[in-house]
XYZ file of C-alpha atoms in Angstrom:
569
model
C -30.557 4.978 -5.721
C -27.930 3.988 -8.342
C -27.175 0.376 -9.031
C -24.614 -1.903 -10.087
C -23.766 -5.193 -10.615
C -20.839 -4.955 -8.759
C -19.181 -1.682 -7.331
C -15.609 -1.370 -7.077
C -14.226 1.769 -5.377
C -10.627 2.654 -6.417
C -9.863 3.046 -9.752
C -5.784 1.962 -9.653
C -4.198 -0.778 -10.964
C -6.408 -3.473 -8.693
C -9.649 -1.665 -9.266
C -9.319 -1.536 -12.972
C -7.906 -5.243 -13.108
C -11.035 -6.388 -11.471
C -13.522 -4.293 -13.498
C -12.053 -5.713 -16.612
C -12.455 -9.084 -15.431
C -16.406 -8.209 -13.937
C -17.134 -6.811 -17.627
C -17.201 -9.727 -19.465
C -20.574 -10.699 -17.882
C -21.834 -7.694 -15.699
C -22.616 -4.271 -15.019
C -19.603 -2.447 -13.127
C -19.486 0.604 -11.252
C -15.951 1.903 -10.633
C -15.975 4.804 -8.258
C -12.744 6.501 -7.504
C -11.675 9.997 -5.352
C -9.588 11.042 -8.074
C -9.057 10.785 -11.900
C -8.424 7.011 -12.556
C -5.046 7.677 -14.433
C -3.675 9.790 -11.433
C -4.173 6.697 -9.491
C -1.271 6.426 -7.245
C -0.588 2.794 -9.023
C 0.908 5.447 -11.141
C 3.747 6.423 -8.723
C 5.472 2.903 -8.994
C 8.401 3.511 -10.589
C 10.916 0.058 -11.071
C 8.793 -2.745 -11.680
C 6.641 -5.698 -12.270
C 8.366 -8.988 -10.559
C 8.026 -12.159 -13.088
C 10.278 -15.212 -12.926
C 10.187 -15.007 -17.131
C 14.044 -16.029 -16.803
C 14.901 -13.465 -19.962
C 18.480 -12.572 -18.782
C 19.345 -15.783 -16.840
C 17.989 -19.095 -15.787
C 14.677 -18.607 -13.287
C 11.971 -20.227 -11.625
C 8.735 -19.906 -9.866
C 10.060 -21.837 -6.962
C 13.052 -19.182 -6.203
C 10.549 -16.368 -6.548
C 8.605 -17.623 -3.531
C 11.213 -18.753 -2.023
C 13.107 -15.224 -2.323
C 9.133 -13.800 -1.118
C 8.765 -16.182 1.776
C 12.271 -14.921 2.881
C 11.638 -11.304 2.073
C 8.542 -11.202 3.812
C 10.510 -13.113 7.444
C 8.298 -15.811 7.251
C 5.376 -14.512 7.935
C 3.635 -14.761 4.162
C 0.568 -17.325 3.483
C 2.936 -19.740 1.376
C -0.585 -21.361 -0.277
C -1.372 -17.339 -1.066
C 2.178 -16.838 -2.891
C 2.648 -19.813 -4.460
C -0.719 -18.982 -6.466
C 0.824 -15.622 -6.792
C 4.355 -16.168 -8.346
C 2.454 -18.739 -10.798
C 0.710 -16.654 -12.491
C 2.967 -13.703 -12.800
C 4.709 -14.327 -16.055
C 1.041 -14.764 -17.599
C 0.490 -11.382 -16.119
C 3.095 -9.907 -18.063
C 1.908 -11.062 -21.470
C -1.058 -10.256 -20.363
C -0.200 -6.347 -19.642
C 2.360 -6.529 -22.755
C -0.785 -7.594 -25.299
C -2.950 -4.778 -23.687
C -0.363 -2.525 -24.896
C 2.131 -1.588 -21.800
C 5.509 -0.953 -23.538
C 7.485 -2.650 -21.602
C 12.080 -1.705 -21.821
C 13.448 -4.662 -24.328
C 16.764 -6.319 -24.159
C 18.893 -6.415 -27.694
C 17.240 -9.317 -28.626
C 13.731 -7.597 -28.101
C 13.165 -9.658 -25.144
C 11.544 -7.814 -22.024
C 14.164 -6.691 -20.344
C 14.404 -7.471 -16.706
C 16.899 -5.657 -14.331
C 17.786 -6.765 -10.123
C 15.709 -5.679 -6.832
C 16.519 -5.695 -3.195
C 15.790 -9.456 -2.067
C 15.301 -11.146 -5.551
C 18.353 -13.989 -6.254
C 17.413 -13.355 -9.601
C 16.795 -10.117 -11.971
C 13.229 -10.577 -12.088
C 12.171 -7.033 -12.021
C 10.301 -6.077 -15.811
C 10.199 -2.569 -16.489
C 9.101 0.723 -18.108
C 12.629 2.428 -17.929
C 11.490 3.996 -14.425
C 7.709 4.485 -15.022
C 6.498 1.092 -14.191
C 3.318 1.682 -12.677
C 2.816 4.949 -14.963
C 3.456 2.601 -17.737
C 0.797 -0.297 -16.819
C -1.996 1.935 -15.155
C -2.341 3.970 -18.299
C -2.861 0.503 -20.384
C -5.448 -0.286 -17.847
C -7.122 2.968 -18.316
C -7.180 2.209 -21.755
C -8.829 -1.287 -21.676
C -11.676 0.338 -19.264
C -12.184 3.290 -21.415
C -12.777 0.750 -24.325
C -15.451 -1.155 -22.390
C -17.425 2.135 -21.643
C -20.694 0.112 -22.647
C -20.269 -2.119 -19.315
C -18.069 -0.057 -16.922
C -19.300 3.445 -15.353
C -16.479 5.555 -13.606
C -17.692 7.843 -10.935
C -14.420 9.832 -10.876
C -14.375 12.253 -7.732
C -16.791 10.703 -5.812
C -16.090 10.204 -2.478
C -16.605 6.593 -0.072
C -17.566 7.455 3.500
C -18.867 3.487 4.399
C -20.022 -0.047 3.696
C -23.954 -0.722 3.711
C -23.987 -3.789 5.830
C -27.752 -5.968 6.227
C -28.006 -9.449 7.780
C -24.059 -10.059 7.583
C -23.969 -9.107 4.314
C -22.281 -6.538 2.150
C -25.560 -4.495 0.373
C -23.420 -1.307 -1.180
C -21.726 1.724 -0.245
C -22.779 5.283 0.922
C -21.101 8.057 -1.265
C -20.713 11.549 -2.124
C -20.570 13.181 -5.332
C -17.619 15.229 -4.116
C -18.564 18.102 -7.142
C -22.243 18.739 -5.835
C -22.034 17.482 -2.124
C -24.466 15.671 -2.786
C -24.690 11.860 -0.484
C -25.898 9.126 -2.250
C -26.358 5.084 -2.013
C -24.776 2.970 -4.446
C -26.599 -0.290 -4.333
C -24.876 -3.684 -5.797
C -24.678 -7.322 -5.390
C -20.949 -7.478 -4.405
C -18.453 -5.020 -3.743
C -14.566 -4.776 -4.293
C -12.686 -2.069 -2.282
C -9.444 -1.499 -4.259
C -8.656 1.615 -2.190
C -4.852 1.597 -1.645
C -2.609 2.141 1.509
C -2.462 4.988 4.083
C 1.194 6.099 4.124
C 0.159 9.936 4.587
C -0.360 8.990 8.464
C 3.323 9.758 8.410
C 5.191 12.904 8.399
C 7.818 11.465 5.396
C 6.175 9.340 3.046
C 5.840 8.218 -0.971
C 2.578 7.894 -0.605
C 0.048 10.470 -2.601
C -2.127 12.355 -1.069
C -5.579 10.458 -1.903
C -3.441 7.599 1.047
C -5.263 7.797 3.702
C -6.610 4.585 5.077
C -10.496 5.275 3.689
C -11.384 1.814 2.517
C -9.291 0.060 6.079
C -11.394 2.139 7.924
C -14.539 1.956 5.959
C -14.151 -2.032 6.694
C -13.240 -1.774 10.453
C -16.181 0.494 11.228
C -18.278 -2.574 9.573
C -16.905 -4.953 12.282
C -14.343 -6.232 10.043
C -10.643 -6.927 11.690
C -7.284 -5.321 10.076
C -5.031 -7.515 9.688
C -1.014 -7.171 10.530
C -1.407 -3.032 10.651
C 2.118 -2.835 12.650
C 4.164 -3.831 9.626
C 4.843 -0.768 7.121
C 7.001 -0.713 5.044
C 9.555 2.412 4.934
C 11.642 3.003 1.517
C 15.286 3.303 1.706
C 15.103 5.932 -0.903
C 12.601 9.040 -0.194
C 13.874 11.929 -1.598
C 15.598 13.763 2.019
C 12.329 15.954 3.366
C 10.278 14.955 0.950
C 9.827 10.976 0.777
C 9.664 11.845 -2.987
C 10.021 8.181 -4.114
C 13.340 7.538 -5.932
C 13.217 4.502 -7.143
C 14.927 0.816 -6.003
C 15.772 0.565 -9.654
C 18.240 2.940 -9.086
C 20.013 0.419 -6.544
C 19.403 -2.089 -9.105
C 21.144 -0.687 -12.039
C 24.058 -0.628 -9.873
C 23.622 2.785 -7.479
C 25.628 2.878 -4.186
C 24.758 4.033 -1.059
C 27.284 6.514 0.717
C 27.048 7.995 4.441
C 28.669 11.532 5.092
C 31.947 10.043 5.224
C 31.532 8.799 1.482
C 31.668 5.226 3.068
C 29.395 2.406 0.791
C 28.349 1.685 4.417
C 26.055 -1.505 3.124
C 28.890 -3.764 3.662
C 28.460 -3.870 7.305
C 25.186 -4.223 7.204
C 24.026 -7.066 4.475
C 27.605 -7.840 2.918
C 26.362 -10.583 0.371
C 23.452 -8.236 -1.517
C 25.276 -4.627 -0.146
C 22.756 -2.284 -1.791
C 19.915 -4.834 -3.247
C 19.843 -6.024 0.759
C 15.721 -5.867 1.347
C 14.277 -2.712 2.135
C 13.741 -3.451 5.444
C 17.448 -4.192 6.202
C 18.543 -1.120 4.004
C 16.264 1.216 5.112
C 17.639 0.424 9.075
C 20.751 0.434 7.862
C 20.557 4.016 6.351
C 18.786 5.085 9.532
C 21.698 3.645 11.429
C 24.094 6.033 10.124
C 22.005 8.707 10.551
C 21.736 7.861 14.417
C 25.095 7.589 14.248
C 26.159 11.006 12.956
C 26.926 9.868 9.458
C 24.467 11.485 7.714
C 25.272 13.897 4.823
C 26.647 16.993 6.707
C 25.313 16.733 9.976
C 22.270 15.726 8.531
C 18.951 13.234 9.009
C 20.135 11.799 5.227
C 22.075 10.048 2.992
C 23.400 9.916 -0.744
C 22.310 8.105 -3.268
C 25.161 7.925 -5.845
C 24.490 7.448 -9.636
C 27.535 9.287 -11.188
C 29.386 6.241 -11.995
C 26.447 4.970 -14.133
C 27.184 7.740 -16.346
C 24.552 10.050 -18.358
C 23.256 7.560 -21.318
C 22.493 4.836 -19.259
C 20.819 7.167 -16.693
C 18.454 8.879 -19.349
C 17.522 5.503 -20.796
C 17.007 3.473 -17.750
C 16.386 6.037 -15.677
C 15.037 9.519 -16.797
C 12.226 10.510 -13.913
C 14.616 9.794 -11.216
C 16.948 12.035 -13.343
C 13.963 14.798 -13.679
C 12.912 14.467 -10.311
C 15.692 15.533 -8.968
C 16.351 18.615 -10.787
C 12.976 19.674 -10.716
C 12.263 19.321 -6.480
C 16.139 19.780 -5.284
C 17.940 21.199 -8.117
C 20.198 18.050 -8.093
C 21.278 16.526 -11.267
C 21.887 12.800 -10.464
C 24.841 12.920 -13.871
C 27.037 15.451 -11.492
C 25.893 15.054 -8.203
C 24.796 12.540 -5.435
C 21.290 12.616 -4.206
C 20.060 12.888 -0.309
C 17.464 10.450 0.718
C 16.282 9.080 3.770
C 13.430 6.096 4.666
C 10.175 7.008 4.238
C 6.943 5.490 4.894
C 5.914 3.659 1.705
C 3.410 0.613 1.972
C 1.518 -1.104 4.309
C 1.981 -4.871 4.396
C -1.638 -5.373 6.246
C -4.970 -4.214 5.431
C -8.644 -5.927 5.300
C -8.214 -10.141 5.469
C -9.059 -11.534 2.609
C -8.740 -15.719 1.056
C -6.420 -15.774 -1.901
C -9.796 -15.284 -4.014
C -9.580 -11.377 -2.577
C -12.983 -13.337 -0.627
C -12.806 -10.921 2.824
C -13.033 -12.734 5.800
C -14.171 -11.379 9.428
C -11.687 -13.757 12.003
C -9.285 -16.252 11.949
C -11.306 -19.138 10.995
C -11.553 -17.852 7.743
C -15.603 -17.114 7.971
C -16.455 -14.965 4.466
C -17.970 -11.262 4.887
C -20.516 -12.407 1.924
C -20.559 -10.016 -0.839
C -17.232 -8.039 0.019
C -14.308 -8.513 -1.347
C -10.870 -6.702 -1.815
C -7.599 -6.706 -3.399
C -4.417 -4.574 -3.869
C -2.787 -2.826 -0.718
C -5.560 -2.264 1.016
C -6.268 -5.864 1.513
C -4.000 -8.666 3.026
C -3.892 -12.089 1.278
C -0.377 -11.907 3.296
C 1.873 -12.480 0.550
C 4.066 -9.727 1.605
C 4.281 -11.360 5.044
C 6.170 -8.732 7.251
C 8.135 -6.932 5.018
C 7.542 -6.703 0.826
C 10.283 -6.990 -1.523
C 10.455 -4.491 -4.352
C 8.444 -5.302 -7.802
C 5.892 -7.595 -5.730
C 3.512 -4.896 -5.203
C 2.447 -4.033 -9.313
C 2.192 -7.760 -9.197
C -0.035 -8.189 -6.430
C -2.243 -5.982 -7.475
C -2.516 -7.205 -10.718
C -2.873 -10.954 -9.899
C -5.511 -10.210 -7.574
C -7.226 -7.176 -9.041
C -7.828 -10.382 -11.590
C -8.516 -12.870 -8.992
C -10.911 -11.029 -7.190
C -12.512 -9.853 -9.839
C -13.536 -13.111 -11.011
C -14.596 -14.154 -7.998
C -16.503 -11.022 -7.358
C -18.435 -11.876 -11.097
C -19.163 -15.253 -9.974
C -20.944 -14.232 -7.087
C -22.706 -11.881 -7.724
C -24.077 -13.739 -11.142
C -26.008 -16.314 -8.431
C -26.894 -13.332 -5.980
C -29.806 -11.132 -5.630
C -29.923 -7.287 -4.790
C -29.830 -6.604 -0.736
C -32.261 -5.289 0.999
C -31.340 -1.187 2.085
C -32.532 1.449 4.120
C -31.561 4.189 1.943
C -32.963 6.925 4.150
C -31.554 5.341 7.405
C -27.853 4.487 5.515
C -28.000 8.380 4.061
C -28.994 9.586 7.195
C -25.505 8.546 9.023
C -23.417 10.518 6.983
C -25.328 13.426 6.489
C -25.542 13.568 10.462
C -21.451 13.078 10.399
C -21.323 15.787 8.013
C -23.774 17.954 9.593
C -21.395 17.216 13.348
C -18.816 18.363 11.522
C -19.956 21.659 10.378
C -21.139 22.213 13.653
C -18.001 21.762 15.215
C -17.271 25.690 16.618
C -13.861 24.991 18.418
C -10.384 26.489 17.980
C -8.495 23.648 17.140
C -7.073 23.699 13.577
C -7.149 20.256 11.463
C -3.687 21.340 10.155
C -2.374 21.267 13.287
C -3.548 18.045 14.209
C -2.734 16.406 11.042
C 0.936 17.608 11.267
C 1.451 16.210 14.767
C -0.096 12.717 13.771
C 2.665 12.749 11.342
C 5.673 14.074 13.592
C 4.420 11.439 16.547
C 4.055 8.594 14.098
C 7.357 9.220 12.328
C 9.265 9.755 15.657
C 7.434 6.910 17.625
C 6.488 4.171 15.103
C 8.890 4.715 12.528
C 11.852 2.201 11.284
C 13.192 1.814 14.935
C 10.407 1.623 17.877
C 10.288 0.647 21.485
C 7.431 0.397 24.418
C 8.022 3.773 25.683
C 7.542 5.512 22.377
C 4.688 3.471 21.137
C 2.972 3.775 24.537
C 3.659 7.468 24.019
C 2.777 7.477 20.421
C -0.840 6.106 21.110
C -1.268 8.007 24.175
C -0.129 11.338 21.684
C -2.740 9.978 18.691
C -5.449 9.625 21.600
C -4.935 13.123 22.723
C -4.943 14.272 18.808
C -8.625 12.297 18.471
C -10.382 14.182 21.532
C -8.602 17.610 20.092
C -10.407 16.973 16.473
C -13.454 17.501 17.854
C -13.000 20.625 18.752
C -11.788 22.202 15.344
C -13.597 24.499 12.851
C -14.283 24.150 9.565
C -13.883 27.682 7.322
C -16.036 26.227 4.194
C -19.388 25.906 4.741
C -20.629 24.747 1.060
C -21.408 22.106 -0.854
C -19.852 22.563 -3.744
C -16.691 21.005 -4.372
C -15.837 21.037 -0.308
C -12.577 19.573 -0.395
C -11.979 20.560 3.585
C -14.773 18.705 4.583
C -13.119 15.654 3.129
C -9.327 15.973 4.301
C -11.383 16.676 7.952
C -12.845 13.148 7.582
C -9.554 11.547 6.487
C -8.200 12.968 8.878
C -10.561 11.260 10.912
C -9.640 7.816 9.258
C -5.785 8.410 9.663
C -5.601 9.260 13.209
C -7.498 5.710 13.807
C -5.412 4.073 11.662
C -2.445 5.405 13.753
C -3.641 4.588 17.019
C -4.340 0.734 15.465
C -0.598 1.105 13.555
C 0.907 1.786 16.825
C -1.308 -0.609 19.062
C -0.461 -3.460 17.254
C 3.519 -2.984 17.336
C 3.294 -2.206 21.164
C 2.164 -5.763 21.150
C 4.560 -7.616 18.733
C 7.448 -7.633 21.398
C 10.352 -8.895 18.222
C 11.805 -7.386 15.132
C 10.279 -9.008 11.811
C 10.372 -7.217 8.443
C 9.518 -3.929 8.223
C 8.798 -3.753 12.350
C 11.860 -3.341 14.882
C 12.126 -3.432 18.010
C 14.754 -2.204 19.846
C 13.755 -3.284 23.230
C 12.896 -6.734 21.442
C 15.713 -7.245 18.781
C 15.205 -10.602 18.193
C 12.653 -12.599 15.866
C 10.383 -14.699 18.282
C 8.690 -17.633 16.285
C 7.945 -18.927 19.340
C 5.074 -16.641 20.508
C 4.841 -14.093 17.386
C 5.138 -16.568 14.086
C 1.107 -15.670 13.383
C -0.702 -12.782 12.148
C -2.496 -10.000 14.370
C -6.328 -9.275 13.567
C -6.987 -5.975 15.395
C -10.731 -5.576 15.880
C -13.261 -3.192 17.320
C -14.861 -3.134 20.574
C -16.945 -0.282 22.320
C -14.343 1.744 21.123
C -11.597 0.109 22.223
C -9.194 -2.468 20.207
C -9.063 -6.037 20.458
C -6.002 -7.793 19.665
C -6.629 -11.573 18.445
C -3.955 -14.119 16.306
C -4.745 -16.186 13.155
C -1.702 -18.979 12.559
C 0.445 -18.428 9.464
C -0.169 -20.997 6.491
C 3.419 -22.908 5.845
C 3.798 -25.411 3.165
C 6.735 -25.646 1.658
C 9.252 -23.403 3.623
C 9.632 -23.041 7.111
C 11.468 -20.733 9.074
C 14.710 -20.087 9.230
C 17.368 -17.518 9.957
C 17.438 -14.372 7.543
C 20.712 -13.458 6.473
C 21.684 -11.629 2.940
């Protein structure tokens, strides 16, 4: 059995935060599917939201405000307030550990706009943001070796649960096959979002709902799973991100016509609406027949920016495009269309990243999580750009702390080790035994057509009652399908089969809960309900388990200093 301290699995920019916070006192295991720099923290592109007020006159106050509003009321104000508070010590923070942040002429850092923000708030690394900060990280956790263990590759199939309390987690060396239990006195799942349930998405490929599910199968609710985000910019087919800094170093949006069609949509803020707003706005004009040629797309216009201001603010955007679609963004407009980027809900946690099991706030002792795979609910229903780097930052700290202060006053659990190995090897074992005809491919390619045409920007009751029906139908037909490797060694199919697994029961709980919220709120729409409804839907959904069916129950949203009002941009 190996041990830690504490045992945080996901190795982006939450998972490192915490570890470097746990180190001080304690032994840290940091366990991780892939190579901790090729995190998907990495992908971030724009940046790291701060109210710093380095290019004009801001405040914390307007940044929550401008989050409370972004995120249609449905945010934890107590949980942002915390969060916008600490972000410009964040930045230092990052800057001293040696991110490299753009500079103004003054050597300032340089801040630029984003979608929702009253204020350019946004700090960046030209547009490698998360690249930018996640290698820093790296850096800091490679020089504390002596304290922090990476387990890179490794592989978490579930919590070790005793008594009501969090004991470890059953793993597998995903080199050897090999299943072991990692024992420790608290635990910190840092393991990201689970975009690749849908067909067009940012997300990397390592998104796939592992630590949601890993929690729900532990009896712990998911919190506000019908609200995910989709990016107004996804490079068309693709959902290549391109990022919102392109918007906000002055980009336009144009529909086939060559129409900057954000004026009838969000007239005030045109192309730095929300992504919500300009996502269904884009999608719109595709419905409409104003896409690019007939097409399910749009263009994203950076001409007029011209080719130095391009290559220094924005130079992977430039080499993305030339390298995936042959487009040079100097000459030629870009086609994008939304795509399924993050997932506003996750695992409950207390603004201390504490998880909790239901809505009176009762702690899952010795679990904890932080990042996108948890929900403190500062994002609310919808997340504006540059909050996300942040979030996981503040509380990849936050929890961290609180993860070392448990665990320095808690004993080892007691585990079964045979018993807790014994349940994955048998779901392992189930799955080579599987002799059907079904392919996985199949399967996971219709989760992500049904998901993108039935719970994507615009949804209704028949197509989510179809949608779950469809994802249903696609969980009896996986267990029927055959697996063609039959080693150990490095068996990556045996993994995608049980993410696969994960996604198609994150789907089913994606599209349960937005059958149920009957209104439009941030990043959820409802066609058939077009209205927001504070009146019976201004609180959060828990979605639990039970004999393998969901349960649906409400926690209230905490308001303090702002309270709901029309959104309008």
């Amino acid at each position: 059995m190996i041990k830690h301290d504490v045992l945080i699995v996901g190795a982006g920019l939450a998972g490192m935060r915490a570890a470097l916070e746990v180190c001080k006192e304690l032994d840290v295991g940091l366990l991780t599917k892939v190579y901790p720099s090729r995190s998907h923290s990495g992908a971030a592109q724009g940046g790291i939201a701060a109210a710093l007020g380095n290019s004009e006159e801001d405040s914390w106050e307007e940044h929550m405000f401008d989050t409370v509003k972004g995120g249609d009321y449905l945010s934890d104000q107590d949980a942002v307030e915390e969060y916008v508070k600490a972000a410009p010590r964040i930045i230092y923070e990052l800057e001293h550990m040696g991110c490299a942040f753009s500079r103004t002429e003054d050597g300032k850092i340089a801040q630029r706009s984003f979608g929702g923000h009253s204020k350019p708030r946004a700090c960046f690394s030209a547009d490698r943001t998360g690249h930018a900060i996640l290698h820093a990280l790296h850096e800091q956790v490679l020089k504390n070796a002596k304290s922090i263990k990476i387990y890179s590759e490794w592989y978490m199939h579930q919590l070790v649960i005793e008594e009501g309390r969090c004991s470890g987690v059953v793993v597998s060396d995903i080199r050897t096959g090999e299943v072991e239990v990692i024992h420790a006195k608290a635990v910190i799942f840092a393991t990201g979002g689970y975009g690749r349930v849908f067909k067009i998405t940012t997300n990397a490929f390592a998104s796939t709902a592992d630590g949601a599910m890993a929690a729900f199968h532990a009896g712990i609710p998911l919190e506000d799973p019908e609200f995910v985000q989709f990016h107004p910019s996804g490079l068309y087919r693709q959902g290549i991100l391109f990022s919102e800094a392109a918007r906000g170093e002055g980009g336009y949006l144009l529909n086939g016509n060559g129409d900057r069609f954000m004026e009838q949509y969000a007239p005030s803020r045109m192309e730095l609406a929300p992504r919500d707003i300009v996502a269904r706005a884009e999608q719109s004009e595709i419905d409409a027949g104003r896409g690019v040629n007939g097409e399910a797309c749009i263009h994203l216009d950076l001409r007029h920016l011209g080719e130095a201001r391009i290559m220094e603010r924005l130079p992977q955007i430039r080499q993305l495009g030339i390298d995936f679609i042959g487009v040079d963004c100097v000459k030629d407009p870009l086609p994008i269309q939304p795509s399924a980027h993050y997932s506003m809900g996750g695992i409950p946690t207390d603004m201390h990243g504490q998880v909790v099991i239901d809505g009176d706030g009762t702690p899952m002792e010795g679990f904890f999580a932080a990042g996108e795979c948890a929900c403190v609910s500062v994002h609310g229903a919808n997340r504006l750009g540059t909050n996300s780097l942040l979030e996981a930052t503040v509380f990849g700290e936050r929890t961290g702390r609180s993860a070392l202060e448990y665990a320095k006053n808690a004993e080892f659990g007691k585990i079964n080790e045979s018993h807790e190995k014994a349940r994955v090897l048998n779901q392992i074992e189930e799955i080579f035994q599987r002799d059907g005809s079904e392919s996985y491919n199949d399967i996971r390619n219709e989760m992500k057509e049904v998901m993108m045409d039935k719970c994507g920007v615009f949804r209704d009751a028949d197509n989510l009652k179809s949608c779950v029906a469809a994802i249903q139908g696609l969980k009896e037909r996986c267990k029927k399908g055959k697996v063609t490797d039959k080693g150990q060694l490095f068996n990556t199919e045996v993994y995608e089969i049980i993410e696969l697994g994960n996604m198609l029961e994150m789907a089913e709980i994606i599209a349960t809960a937005a059958l149920a919220r009957q209104e439009s709120r941030g990043g959820h729409y409802r066609t058939d309900f077009p209205k927001r409804d504070d009146q019976e839907f201004l609180k959060h959904t828990l979605v639990y388990p039970k004999n393998g069916e969901l349960e649906l129950k409400h926690r209230p949203v905490v308001i303090t200093r702002y309270q709901p009002k029309e959104r309008t941009y």
